[in-house]
Coordinates of C-alpha atoms (C1' of nucleotides) in Angstrom, one line a residue:
Chain A
M1 CA 57.5 142.2 124.4
I2 CA 57.8 139.7 127.1
L3 CA 60.7 137.3 126.9
E4 CA 60.7 134.2 129.2
V5 CA 63.6 133.6 131.4
R6 CA 66.2 131.9 129.3
A7 CA 66.3 128.3 130.4
D8 CA 69.6 127.3 128.9
L9 CA 72.6 128.4 127.0
A10 CA 72.6 128.5 123.2
P11 CA 75.3 125.8 122.8
E12 CA 73.5 123.6 125.3
R13 CA 70.2 123.9 123.5
R14 CA 71.9 123.1 120.1
E15 CA 73.4 120.1 121.7
R16 CA 70.0 118.9 122.8
M17 CA 68.5 119.6 119.4
R18 CA 71.3 117.7 117.8
N19 CA 70.7 114.7 120.0
L20 CA 66.9 114.9 119.4
I21 CA 67.5 114.8 115.7
R22 CA 70.1 112.1 115.8
K23 CA 68.1 109.8 118.0
A24 CA 65.0 110.1 115.9
G25 CA 66.8 110.4 112.6
V26 CA 64.5 113.3 111.6
A27 CA 62.6 116.1 113.4
R28 CA 60.1 118.7 112.4
V29 CA 60.5 122.3 113.3
E30 CA 57.3 122.4 115.2
D31 CA 58.4 119.3 117.4
L32 CA 61.7 120.9 118.2
K33 CA 59.9 124.2 119.1
S34 CA 57.7 122.5 121.7
D35 CA 60.4 120.2 122.9
L36 CA 62.9 123.0 123.5
K37 CA 60.4 125.6 124.3
V38 CA 61.6 128.3 122.0
S39 CA 60.1 130.0 118.9
V40 CA 60.3 128.7 115.4
A41 CA 62.7 131.5 114.6
T42 CA 65.2 130.3 117.1
V43 CA 64.7 126.7 116.0
R44 CA 65.5 127.8 112.4
R45 CA 68.5 129.7 113.5
D46 CA 69.8 126.7 115.3
L47 CA 69.2 124.4 112.5
E48 CA 71.0 126.7 110.2
A49 CA 74.0 126.7 112.5
L50 CA 73.9 122.9 112.9
E51 CA 73.7 122.6 109.2
E52 CA 76.8 124.8 108.8
E53 CA 78.6 122.4 111.2
G54 CA 77.6 119.5 108.9
R55 CA 75.7 117.7 111.7
I56 CA 72.2 117.8 110.1
R57 CA 70.7 118.6 106.7
R58 CA 67.7 120.9 106.6
V59 CA 64.7 119.9 104.7
H60 CA 61.4 121.6 104.3
G61 CA 59.6 121.3 107.6
G62 CA 62.5 120.2 109.7
A63 CA 65.8 118.5 109.5
V64 CA 67.4 115.1 109.1
S65 CA 70.5 113.9 110.9
M66 CA 73.8 113.5 109.1
E67 CA 75.3 111.5 111.9
S68 CA 74.6 108.1 110.7
R69 CA 73.3 105.6 113.1
L70 CA 74.3 102.0 112.7
E71 CA 70.8 100.8 113.3
E72 CA 67.8 101.3 111.1
E73 CA 65.5 98.9 112.9
V74 CA 62.5 101.0 111.9
F75 CA 62.4 99.6 108.4
D76 CA 63.7 96.1 109.3
D77 CA 60.7 93.8 109.1
K78 CA 62.7 90.8 110.1
A79 CA 63.6 92.4 113.4
N80 CA 60.0 93.3 114.1
L81 CA 58.5 90.1 113.2
A82 CA 58.8 88.4 116.5
L83 CA 59.9 91.3 118.6
K84 CA 57.8 90.3 121.6
E85 CA 59.2 86.9 121.7
K86 CA 62.7 88.2 121.2
R87 CA 62.4 90.6 124.1
L88 CA 61.2 87.8 126.3
I89 CA 64.1 85.7 125.3
A90 CA 66.6 88.6 125.9
E91 CA 65.1 89.2 129.4
E92 CA 65.6 85.5 130.2
A93 CA 69.2 85.6 128.9
F94 CA 69.8 88.8 131.0
K95 CA 69.1 86.8 134.2
L96 CA 72.1 84.6 133.4
I97 CA 74.5 87.4 133.5
G98 CA 76.5 87.7 136.7
T99 CA 78.3 90.7 138.2
G100 CA 81.6 91.5 136.4
D101 CA 81.0 88.9 133.7
S102 CA 82.9 89.1 130.5
I103 CA 80.4 88.2 127.8
Y104 CA 80.2 87.9 124.0
L105 CA 77.4 89.3 122.0
D106 CA 76.9 87.8 118.6
G107 CA 75.0 89.5 115.7
G108 CA 71.3 89.1 115.1
S109 CA 68.2 90.8 116.3
T110 CA 67.6 88.7 119.3
V111 CA 71.0 89.2 120.7
L112 CA 70.6 93.0 119.9
E113 CA 67.6 93.0 122.3
L114 CA 69.9 91.7 125.0
A115 CA 72.4 94.5 124.2
R116 CA 69.7 97.0 124.8
L117 CA 69.2 95.7 128.3
L118 CA 72.9 96.1 129.1
A119 CA 73.1 99.9 128.8
G120 CA 73.2 100.5 132.5
R121 CA 75.6 97.5 133.4
T122 CA 79.0 99.2 133.9
D123 CA 80.3 96.2 135.7
L124 CA 80.4 94.1 132.5
T125 CA 82.9 93.6 129.8
V126 CA 81.2 93.1 126.4
V127 CA 83.0 91.7 123.5
T128 CA 81.1 91.8 120.2
N129 CA 81.5 91.5 116.5
S130 CA 78.2 93.4 116.0
L131 CA 78.3 97.0 115.0
R132 CA 74.7 97.4 116.0
A133 CA 75.2 96.0 119.4
A134 CA 78.3 98.4 119.8
A135 CA 76.2 101.3 118.7
E136 CA 73.6 100.4 121.3
L137 CA 76.3 100.5 124.0
A138 CA 78.3 103.4 122.5
E139 CA 76.8 106.1 124.7
S140 CA 77.3 104.5 128.1
G141 CA 77.3 101.2 129.9
P142 CA 79.7 98.3 129.9
R143 CA 83.3 98.3 128.7
V144 CA 83.0 97.4 125.0
I145 CA 85.6 95.5 123.0
L146 CA 85.0 94.9 119.3
T147 CA 86.5 91.9 117.6
G148 CA 87.6 93.5 114.3
G149 CA 87.5 91.9 111.1
E150 CA 85.9 92.3 107.7
L151 CA 82.5 94.2 107.7
R152 CA 79.7 92.1 106.4
R153 CA 77.1 94.6 105.2
L154 CA 74.0 92.6 105.6
S155 CA 74.3 91.7 109.2
Q156 CA 76.5 94.6 110.1
T157 CA 79.0 92.3 111.8
M158 CA 82.7 91.8 111.7
V159 CA 83.7 88.4 110.4
G160 CA 86.4 86.3 108.9
P161 CA 89.9 85.0 109.7
L162 CA 91.1 88.4 111.1
T163 CA 88.8 88.0 114.0
R164 CA 90.7 85.0 115.2
V165 CA 93.7 86.9 116.6
L166 CA 91.8 89.1 118.8
L167 CA 89.6 86.4 120.2
G168 CA 92.6 84.5 121.3
Q169 CA 93.4 87.5 123.7
V170 CA 90.3 87.7 125.7
R171 CA 88.5 85.6 128.2
L172 CA 84.7 85.0 127.6
D173 CA 82.6 83.8 130.6
K174 CA 79.4 83.6 128.4
A175 CA 78.8 83.9 124.7
F176 CA 75.3 84.8 123.7
M177 CA 74.8 83.6 120.1
G178 CA 72.2 84.0 117.4
T179 CA 71.6 81.6 114.6
M180 CA 69.8 81.3 111.3
G181 CA 69.0 77.6 111.5
L182 CA 68.8 75.1 114.3
S183 CA 68.4 71.4 113.3
I184 CA 68.8 68.2 115.2
D185 CA 70.7 66.7 112.4
D186 CA 72.7 69.6 110.9
G187 CA 73.3 71.5 114.1
L188 CA 73.7 75.3 113.8
T189 CA 73.8 76.9 110.3
T190 CA 74.0 80.4 109.0
T191 CA 74.0 82.0 105.6
D192 CA 77.6 83.2 105.3
P193 CA 80.7 80.9 105.6
N194 CA 82.8 83.7 107.1
E195 CA 80.1 84.5 109.6
A196 CA 79.9 80.8 110.4
F197 CA 83.7 80.6 110.9
T198 CA 83.6 83.5 113.4
K199 CA 80.7 82.0 115.3
S200 CA 82.5 78.7 115.7
L201 CA 85.6 80.4 116.8
V202 CA 83.7 82.2 119.5
Q203 CA 82.0 79.1 120.7
E204 CA 85.4 77.4 121.1
H205 CA 86.7 80.2 123.2
A206 CA 83.8 80.8 125.4
R207 CA 83.3 78.9 128.7
Q208 CA 79.6 78.7 128.3
V209 CA 77.6 79.1 125.1
I210 CA 74.0 80.4 125.3
L211 CA 72.0 80.3 122.1
L212 CA 69.1 82.8 121.7
A213 CA 66.8 81.6 119.1
D214 CA 63.1 82.1 118.6
A215 CA 60.8 79.2 117.7
R216 CA 60.9 80.0 114.0
K217 CA 64.5 78.9 113.8
A218 CA 63.7 75.4 114.9
G219 CA 64.2 72.8 112.1
K220 CA 65.6 75.5 109.7
I221 CA 68.8 74.7 107.9
S222 CA 70.9 77.4 106.3
F223 CA 73.9 77.3 104.0
A224 CA 77.0 77.5 106.1
R225 CA 77.6 75.1 109.1
V226 CA 78.6 76.7 112.3
S227 CA 78.8 73.8 114.8
D228 CA 77.2 70.8 116.4
L229 CA 74.4 71.3 118.8
E230 CA 76.7 69.8 121.5
S231 CA 78.8 73.0 121.6
V232 CA 75.7 74.9 123.0
D233 CA 75.2 74.8 126.7
I234 CA 71.9 76.6 127.1
L235 CA 69.2 77.3 124.5
I236 CA 66.7 80.1 125.3
S237 CA 63.7 80.2 123.1
D238 CA 60.0 81.1 123.3
K239 CA 56.8 79.1 124.2
N240 CA 56.2 78.3 120.6
F241 CA 59.3 76.1 120.4
P242 CA 58.4 72.6 119.3
A243 CA 58.3 70.3 122.3
K244 CA 59.6 67.5 120.4
T245 CA 62.7 69.3 119.4
A246 CA 63.2 70.5 123.0
R247 CA 63.1 67.0 124.2
A248 CA 65.7 65.9 121.7
L249 CA 67.9 68.8 122.7
R250 CA 67.6 68.0 126.4
K251 CA 68.5 64.4 125.6
R252 CA 71.7 65.7 124.1
G253 CA 72.7 67.5 127.2
L254 CA 71.5 71.0 126.4
K255 CA 69.5 73.0 128.9
V256 CA 66.4 74.5 127.2
R257 CA 64.6 77.4 128.7
L258 CA 61.4 78.7 127.1
A259 CA 60.7 82.4 128.0
Chain B
M1 CA 78.4 151.8 148.3
I2 CA 78.3 149.0 150.7
L3 CA 80.3 145.9 150.1
E4 CA 79.8 142.8 152.2
V5 CA 82.7 141.2 153.9
R6 CA 84.4 139.2 151.4
A7 CA 83.6 135.6 152.0
D8 CA 86.7 134.2 150.2
L9 CA 89.7 135.2 148.3
A10 CA 89.6 135.7 144.6
P11 CA 91.6 132.4 143.6
E12 CA 89.4 130.4 145.9
R13 CA 86.2 131.8 144.4
R14 CA 87.5 131.0 140.9
E15 CA 88.3 127.5 142.0
R16 CA 84.8 127.1 143.1
M17 CA 83.5 128.6 139.9
R18 CA 85.6 126.3 137.9
N19 CA 84.2 123.2 139.7
L20 CA 80.7 124.5 139.3
I21 CA 81.2 124.8 135.6
R22 CA 83.1 121.5 135.3
K23 CA 80.4 119.5 137.2
A24 CA 77.5 120.9 135.2
G25 CA 79.3 121.1 131.9
V26 CA 77.8 124.6 131.5
A27 CA 76.8 127.4 133.7
R28 CA 74.9 130.7 133.3
V29 CA 76.3 134.0 134.6
E30 CA 73.2 134.6 136.6
D31 CA 73.5 131.3 138.3
L32 CA 77.1 131.8 139.2
K33 CA 76.3 135.2 140.5
S34 CA 73.8 133.9 143.0
D35 CA 75.8 130.8 143.8
L36 CA 78.9 132.8 144.6
K37 CA 77.2 135.9 145.9
V38 CA 79.0 138.4 143.8
S39 CA 78.1 140.8 141.1
V40 CA 77.9 139.9 137.5
A41 CA 80.9 142.1 136.7
T42 CA 83.0 139.9 139.0
V43 CA 81.6 136.8 137.5
R44 CA 82.6 138.0 134.0
R45 CA 86.0 139.0 135.1
D46 CA 86.5 135.5 136.6
L47 CA 85.2 133.9 133.5
E48 CA 87.6 135.9 131.4
A49 CA 90.4 134.8 133.6
L50 CA 89.4 131.1 133.4
E51 CA 89.1 131.4 129.7
E52 CA 92.5 132.8 129.5
E53 CA 93.7 129.7 131.4
G54 CA 91.9 127.6 128.8
R55 CA 89.7 125.9 131.5
I56 CA 86.4 127.1 130.1
R57 CA 85.0 128.6 127.0
R58 CA 82.8 131.6 127.3
V59 CA 79.5 131.8 125.4
H60 CA 76.8 134.4 125.5
G61 CA 75.0 134.0 128.8
G62 CA 77.6 131.9 130.5
A63 CA 80.4 129.4 129.9
V64 CA 81.1 125.9 128.9
S65 CA 83.6 123.7 130.6
M66 CA 86.7 122.6 128.6
E67 CA 88.0 120.2 131.2
S68 CA 86.1 117.0 131.4
R69 CA 85.3 117.1 127.8
L70 CA 89.0 117.6 127.1
E71 CA 89.1 119.8 124.1
E72 CA 87.3 117.1 122.1
E73 CA 84.6 118.1 119.7
V74 CA 81.7 117.0 121.9
F75 CA 80.4 120.4 122.9
D76 CA 82.7 122.3 120.8
D77 CA 80.9 124.0 118.0
K78 CA 83.8 126.3 117.4
A79 CA 86.0 123.4 116.3
N80 CA 83.3 122.3 113.9
L81 CA 82.8 125.6 112.4
A82 CA 85.8 124.6 110.2
L83 CA 83.6 122.3 108.3
K84 CA 84.1 124.0 105.0
E85 CA 87.9 123.8 105.5
K86 CA 87.6 120.1 106.5
R87 CA 85.6 119.3 103.3
L88 CA 88.3 121.0 101.2
I89 CA 91.0 119.1 102.9
A90 CA 89.1 115.8 102.4
E91 CA 88.7 116.5 98.7
E92 CA 92.4 117.2 98.4
A93 CA 93.2 113.9 100.2
F94 CA 90.7 112.1 98.0
K95 CA 92.9 112.9 94.9
L96 CA 95.7 111.0 96.4
I97 CA 93.9 107.7 96.5
G98 CA 94.7 105.4 93.5
T99 CA 92.6 102.5 92.0
G100 CA 92.6 99.5 94.3
D101 CA 94.4 101.1 97.1
S102 CA 94.3 99.7 100.5
I103 CA 93.9 102.7 102.9
Y104 CA 93.6 103.3 106.6
L105 CA 91.1 105.9 108.0
D106 CA 91.8 107.3 111.5
G107 CA 89.1 108.8 113.8
G108 CA 88.3 112.5 113.8
S109 CA 86.0 114.7 111.9
T110 CA 88.3 115.6 109.0
V111 CA 89.0 112.1 108.2
L112 CA 85.3 111.4 108.5
E113 CA 84.7 113.8 105.7
L114 CA 87.0 111.8 103.5
A115 CA 85.1 108.6 104.4
R116 CA 81.9 110.3 103.1
L117 CA 83.6 110.7 99.7
L118 CA 84.5 107.1 99.5
A119 CA 80.9 105.7 99.4
G120 CA 81.1 104.9 95.7
R121 CA 84.6 103.5 95.6
T122 CA 84.1 99.8 95.4
D123 CA 87.7 99.3 94.2
L124 CA 89.2 100.2 97.6
T125 CA 89.9 98.3 100.8
V126 CA 89.4 100.5 103.8
V127 CA 90.9 99.6 107.2
T128 CA 89.6 101.8 110.0
N129 CA 89.3 102.0 113.8
S130 CA 86.6 104.6 113.6
L131 CA 83.0 103.4 114.1
R132 CA 81.7 106.6 112.5
A133 CA 83.8 106.0 109.4
A134 CA 82.5 102.4 109.3
A135 CA 78.9 103.7 109.7
E136 CA 79.5 106.0 106.8
L137 CA 80.6 103.1 104.6
A138 CA 78.2 100.5 106.0
E139 CA 75.7 100.7 103.3
S140 CA 77.8 100.4 100.2
G141 CA 81.2 101.2 98.9
P142 CA 84.6 99.8 99.6
R143 CA 85.5 96.7 101.4
V144 CA 85.6 97.6 105.1
I145 CA 87.9 96.0 107.7
L146 CA 87.7 97.1 111.3
T147 CA 90.7 97.0 113.5
G148 CA 88.9 95.8 116.7
G149 CA 89.9 96.8 120.2
E150 CA 88.5 98.6 123.1
L151 CA 85.7 101.1 122.3
R152 CA 86.7 104.7 123.3
R153 CA 83.4 106.4 123.8
L154 CA 84.3 110.0 123.4
S155 CA 85.8 109.5 119.9
Q156 CA 83.9 106.4 118.9
T157 CA 87.1 104.6 117.9
M158 CA 88.7 101.2 118.8
V159 CA 92.0 101.6 120.6
G160 CA 94.5 99.8 122.7
P161 CA 96.9 96.9 122.5
L162 CA 94.3 94.5 121.1
T163 CA 94.4 96.5 117.8
R164 CA 98.0 95.5 117.3
V165 CA 97.4 91.9 116.3
L166 CA 95.1 92.8 113.4
L167 CA 97.2 95.6 112.0
G168 CA 100.0 93.1 111.6
Q169 CA 97.9 91.1 109.2
V170 CA 97.1 93.7 106.7
R171 CA 98.9 95.9 104.1
L172 CA 98.2 99.6 104.2
D173 CA 99.2 101.7 101.1
K174 CA 98.1 105.0 102.6
A175 CA 97.1 105.9 106.1
F176 CA 94.9 109.1 106.5
M177 CA 95.4 110.3 110.0
G178 CA 93.8 113.0 112.2
T179 CA 95.4 114.7 115.2
M180 CA 94.5 117.0 118.1
G181 CA 97.8 118.8 118.1
L182 CA 100.7 119.4 115.6
S183 CA 103.7 121.2 117.0
I184 CA 107.2 121.6 115.5
D185 CA 108.8 120.7 118.9
D186 CA 106.4 118.1 120.2
G187 CA 105.2 116.5 117.0
L188 CA 101.8 114.9 116.9
T189 CA 99.8 114.7 120.1
T190 CA 96.3 113.5 121.1
T191 CA 94.2 113.4 124.3
D192 CA 94.2 109.7 125.1
P193 CA 97.3 107.5 125.5
N194 CA 95.5 104.4 124.1
E195 CA 94.5 106.4 121.1
A196 CA 98.0 107.7 120.7
F197 CA 99.3 104.1 120.9
T198 CA 97.1 102.9 118.1
K199 CA 97.9 105.9 115.9
S200 CA 101.6 105.3 116.2
L201 CA 101.1 101.7 115.4
V202 CA 99.3 102.5 112.3
Q203 CA 101.9 104.9 111.1
E204 CA 104.5 102.3 111.5
H205 CA 102.6 99.9 109.4
A206 CA 101.6 102.2 106.5
R207 CA 103.7 102.7 103.6
Q208 CA 102.7 106.4 103.3
V209 CA 101.3 108.5 106.1
I210 CA 99.0 111.5 105.2
L211 CA 98.0 113.8 107.9
L212 CA 94.8 115.7 107.6
A213 CA 94.7 118.7 110.0
D214 CA 93.0 122.0 109.7
A215 CA 94.9 125.2 110.5
R216 CA 93.5 125.2 114.1
K217 CA 95.7 122.3 115.0
A218 CA 98.9 124.1 114.2
G219 CA 100.9 124.8 117.3
K220 CA 98.5 122.9 119.5
I221 CA 99.9 120.4 122.0
S222 CA 97.7 117.8 123.6
F223 CA 98.5 115.3 126.3
A224 CA 99.6 112.1 124.8
R225 CA 102.4 111.9 122.3
V226 CA 101.8 110.0 119.0
S227 CA 104.9 110.4 116.9
D228 CA 107.5 112.7 115.5
L229 CA 106.6 114.9 112.5
E230 CA 109.0 112.9 110.5
S231 CA 106.8 109.8 110.4
V232 CA 104.4 111.9 108.4
D233 CA 104.9 112.0 104.6
I234 CA 102.2 114.4 103.5
L235 CA 100.3 117.1 105.5
I236 CA 97.1 118.4 104.0
S237 CA 95.7 121.5 105.6
D238 CA 93.8 124.7 104.6
K239 CA 94.7 128.2 103.6
N240 CA 94.8 129.5 107.0
F241 CA 97.8 127.2 108.0
P242 CA 100.6 129.4 109.3
A243 CA 103.2 129.9 106.6
K244 CA 106.1 129.8 109.1
T245 CA 105.0 126.4 110.3
A246 CA 104.6 125.1 106.8
R247 CA 108.1 126.2 105.9
A248 CA 109.5 124.4 108.9
L249 CA 107.6 121.3 108.0
R250 CA 108.9 121.4 104.4
K251 CA 112.4 121.8 105.7
R252 CA 111.9 118.5 107.6
G253 CA 111.0 116.7 104.4
L254 CA 107.2 116.7 104.7
K255 CA 105.2 117.6 101.7
V256 CA 102.6 120.3 102.6
R257 CA 99.4 120.9 100.6
L258 CA 97.0 123.7 101.5
A259 CA 93.6 123.1 100.1
Chain C
dT1 C1' 96.4 155.4 161.4
dT2 C1' 97.8 157.0 156.2
dG3 C1' 98.5 156.7 151.4
dG4 C1' 98.6 153.7 147.5
dT5 C1' 97.2 149.6 145.3
dT6 C1' 93.9 146.1 144.2
dT7 C1' 89.4 144.4 143.9
dT8 C1' 84.6 144.9 143.5
dG9 C1' 80.1 146.8 142.1
dA10 C1' 77.2 150.1 139.7
dT11 C1' 76.3 152.7 135.5
dC12 C1' 75.7 153.1 130.7
dG13 C1' 76.1 152.7 125.9
dT14 C1' 76.7 148.7 122.7
dT15 C1' 76.2 144.1 121.1
dT16 C1' 73.9 139.7 120.8
dT17 C1' 70.0 136.9 121.1
dT18 C1' 65.4 136.1 120.7
dG19 C1' 60.5 136.4 119.2
dA20 C1' 56.9 138.5 116.3
dT21 C1' 55.5 140.2 111.8
dC22 C1' 54.9 139.9 107.0
dG23 C1' 55.9 139.0 102.2
dT24 C1' 57.6 135.1 99.5
dT25 C1' 58.3 130.3 98.4
dT26 C1' 57.2 125.5 98.7
dT27 C1' 54.2 121.7 99.5
dT28 C1' 49.8 119.6 99.5
dG29 C1' 45.5 118.2 97.9
dA30 C1' 41.5 118.7 95.5
Chain D
dT1 C1' 46.9 122.6 87.4
dC2 C1' 45.5 125.7 90.7
dA3 C1' 44.5 127.4 95.2
dA4 C1' 44.9 126.9 100.2
dA5 C1' 48.0 125.8 103.7
dA6 C1' 52.3 125.4 105.7
dA7 C1' 56.9 126.6 105.9
dC8 C1' 60.5 129.8 104.9
dG9 C1' 63.6 134.0 105.2
dA10 C1' 64.2 138.8 106.0
dT11 C1' 63.4 142.4 109.0
dC12 C1' 62.5 144.9 113.2
dA13 C1' 62.0 145.7 118.1
dA14 C1' 62.4 144.1 122.9
dA15 C1' 65.2 142.0 126.2
dA16 C1' 69.2 140.2 127.9
dA17 C1' 74.0 140.0 128.1
dC18 C1' 78.2 142.4 127.4
dG19 C1' 82.4 145.5 127.9
dA20 C1' 84.3 149.8 129.3
dT21 C1' 84.6 153.1 132.8
dC22 C1' 84.6 155.0 137.2
dA23 C1' 84.0 155.3 142.1
dA24 C1' 83.7 153.0 146.4
dA25 C1' 85.5 149.5 149.4
dA26 C1' 88.9 146.3 150.8
dC27 C1' 93.6 145.4 151.3
dC28 C1' 98.4 146.2 152.4
dA29 C1' 102.7 148.1 153.9
dA30 C1' 104.8 151.5 156.4

DNA sequence: TTGGTTTTGATCGTTTTTGATCGTTTTTGA
DNA sequence: TCAAAAACGATCAAAAACGATCAAAACCAA
């Protein structure tokens, strides 16, 4: 029997296996076999060990991770709806960030795309109320400060009056905000009053407020009012944004950029 | 037998070995052999010595560093082997929770097991600084309030002075705490000073402090001091907990339960 | 130098890990 | 519902790693 030179230590290999399963959520035995370059027998033994540790759960054909990830974007249609536009908007927003900036990341899928771009920026301080954004930066990257507050399940954000106290303690150079609705007459609106309260609080604190909103948000009005349009400094949207609305916004002093 | 001129003294070689393992995180015996130009027997003897010093942990085929990953459970499968005990401890702790209680969940894998049991309890309010506990309860279950603060990557918890403000605003019936070390003389200790600060703050605020610690933690002393043993009301551990230590704790007024 | 101690490397029987085989169980799809 | 296919677990043999032991080499003090 010819055994190959062992490439790595058993704990090291299990760690890699663990990460593979955690990142993908699930993994098949055959995939792990070829990824880790070991036999199925070894994969099974490792899976057994990881299950014993409670990190995964074995299922026929492979294993699923027990280490819950905050983000389940895969099944989230809303996030994928205008993904391309959101990426472009995020990239445009990224350009505004300077070295050493202290920035705020709001909840919402567009801002989440921006968070993904920040994984390598160790020079920044990121304040956020979004668990998903935090999860995105949890491995490495900028200094992350979470606002605290009550967890709102739908948006996976921390909201409410408890947030206020912490926000008073930090400096925010730039706040990158999302929104549900953007209307000339009604300003920024969102679904939940607590969420709205937190957003408005942030906008008061930040030196510069940058709104990331794809074109579909234009003209929409949601339930809870966040703020006037005047409290926004820069709006970043995509090419589909209605020109008429853009003009009206510029007239009110907002800078509008269409990525 | 021909031995080469010894290139370096034994302590110097061990120092180099230590650094090699620390830098890579892991190292194979064969690699160390060729790197240090000594026989495998010597490598093994050195590894044995370094393990005795607690700097590394030997595994089949090589060794894993214990230094940069400071005894935390990142690479440490041995610590997580106690999953069964942790589950039992968590179940015991679960019994202490009354209807409508407002409880605090600390970081750490044992407390995380408790969090998993709370998914159905919509009557509770859970305050936590642990992102993993929050993720566990993110789908459904109790009202969740996060403390906020700076994200500590290794433990995935929010720590530091910013936490203080929010803790002052909530009532905590019971705080379920984890720990790295539990010693009669040195009390509760953990690796990170910020983490220790947050823990002690919580313990001051909570009406009742319940410590969840598997037997492994008994007698261990870590870097940063959290509090005296006296600030703990109830300790829940497993059957392997040293009887002598349990007696000493009871003498000091703690209730000790072994699941 | 010399004699004694410590350190090192080689040898060898034992243990651990790994991969292949094979009968059994589970899943899939007609 | 039944049969083929896939996945599984148990078992065994090969290979690598291990620990104990012993002798040679290096070291050290007189």
